[in-house]
Amino acid sequence: MSWQQYVDEHLMCDIDGSTLTAAAIIGHDGSVWSKSANFPQFKPEEISAIMKDFDQPGTLAPTGLFLGGTKYMVIQGEAGAVIRGKKGSGGITVKKTSQALIIGIYDEPLTPGQCNMIVERLGDYLIEQGL
């Protein structure tokens, strides 16, 4: 399966008539493996900051998580594994695998829990595959 298929079929999947707003699989170095058409253009330092928070949990909490210039308030996650952010009625989930970051961005009517489930399920599968 291609990386684009993972994004199209597993991240941008239909959940009760809704889908993620945008999604991507990005290497730890910031290289884009695959993304949805509307995934925001991000800066390398935004990915670096996310990676730093996985290594040193809590570094993003004071400043927020930025992606594509959009600021998300960091909410509960799993240290070293998942970062979750909120902005208005939407948010972001970032799951770290051994080689990549799985990123999902959502807006209502999708719920935070649905976004978490979509992103983390694919991340867990890729971890099982050694990716």
XYZ file of C-alpha atoms in Angstrom:
131
model
C 0.000 0.000 0.000
C 1.309 3.463 -0.873
C 1.612 6.222 1.729
C -1.030 8.177 -0.207
C -3.459 5.267 0.225
C -2.897 5.362 3.985
C -3.854 9.051 3.982
C -6.788 8.700 1.567
C -8.273 5.457 2.915
C -7.318 5.417 6.603
C -6.960 9.056 7.667
C -9.461 10.810 5.375
C -12.044 8.063 5.942
C -15.741 8.743 6.522
C -16.885 8.598 10.162
C -20.651 9.112 10.562
C -20.711 11.314 7.451
C -17.677 13.416 8.442
C -13.972 13.299 7.671
C -10.827 14.931 8.979
C -10.254 18.414 7.582
C -6.669 17.510 6.621
C -4.144 14.763 7.309
C -0.529 13.863 6.597
C 2.231 11.382 7.260
C 5.488 13.252 7.813
C 8.944 11.858 8.507
C 10.705 12.809 11.741
C 12.956 15.050 9.608
C 9.955 17.030 8.315
C 9.817 15.348 4.896
C 6.264 14.832 3.638
C 5.578 11.158 2.923
C 1.976 11.822 1.955
C -0.746 14.364 2.665
C -4.295 15.337 1.851
C -4.724 18.054 -0.771
C -5.655 20.719 1.797
C -2.971 19.979 4.412
C -1.437 23.313 5.505
C 1.988 24.399 4.300
C 4.114 24.118 7.426
C 7.542 25.389 8.422
C 10.413 23.011 9.305
C 10.704 24.628 12.751
C 7.066 23.690 13.485
C 7.899 19.999 12.971
C 11.121 20.440 14.983
C 9.092 21.865 17.884
C 6.685 18.902 17.736
C 9.599 16.441 17.714
C 11.176 18.264 20.679
C 7.934 17.899 22.645
C 7.962 14.144 22.022
C 11.533 14.005 23.398
C 10.871 16.484 26.236
C 7.111 16.365 26.978
C 5.625 19.682 28.038
C 7.780 21.998 25.910
C 4.822 22.971 23.674
C 2.330 23.567 26.492
C 3.441 27.151 27.307
C 3.610 28.346 23.687
C 1.098 26.130 21.919
C 1.535 23.801 18.967
C 1.908 25.589 15.648
C 1.260 23.980 12.260
C 0.953 26.019 9.093
C 0.976 29.150 11.239
C -2.148 28.040 13.129
C -1.798 27.882 16.903
C -3.376 25.009 18.828
C -3.657 24.956 22.607
C -1.961 21.752 23.775
C -4.308 19.518 25.777
C -3.830 16.061 27.292
C -1.810 13.576 25.303
C 0.473 10.654 25.992
C 4.048 11.683 26.780
C 6.359 10.666 23.960
C 3.515 9.114 21.912
C 0.615 11.505 21.220
C 0.154 15.285 21.257
C -3.377 16.683 21.099
C -4.312 20.285 20.443
C -7.486 22.352 20.381
C -8.473 25.486 18.481
C -12.061 26.676 18.693
C -14.412 23.881 17.610
C -11.580 21.907 16.007
C -8.126 20.644 16.755
C -5.212 18.402 15.908
C -3.852 14.989 16.880
C -0.210 14.010 16.272
C 0.855 10.383 16.797
C 4.542 9.509 16.724
C 5.702 6.213 15.233
C 9.313 5.023 15.063
C 9.843 6.829 11.724
C 6.941 9.222 11.157
C 4.363 11.612 12.546
C 0.717 10.865 11.740
C -1.177 14.175 11.806
C -4.929 14.694 11.678
C -6.698 18.077 11.759
C -10.437 18.237 12.422
C -13.371 20.629 12.706
C -16.918 20.058 13.881
C -18.970 17.953 13.448
C -16.024 15.543 13.887
C -15.232 15.183 17.588
C -11.808 15.178 19.287
C -12.340 11.516 20.182
C -13.051 10.570 16.568
C -9.915 12.378 15.373
C -7.846 10.687 18.085
C -9.237 7.281 17.106
C -8.510 7.746 13.373
C -4.951 9.044 13.853
C -3.909 6.803 16.733
C -5.314 3.635 15.163
C -3.182 4.147 12.023
C -0.183 5.118 14.160
C -0.506 1.980 16.280
C -0.768 -0.147 13.126
C 2.372 1.419 11.627
C 4.242 0.902 14.912
C 3.251 -2.793 14.790
C 4.681 -2.897 11.250
C 7.974 -1.446 12.470
C 7.391 1.913 10.838
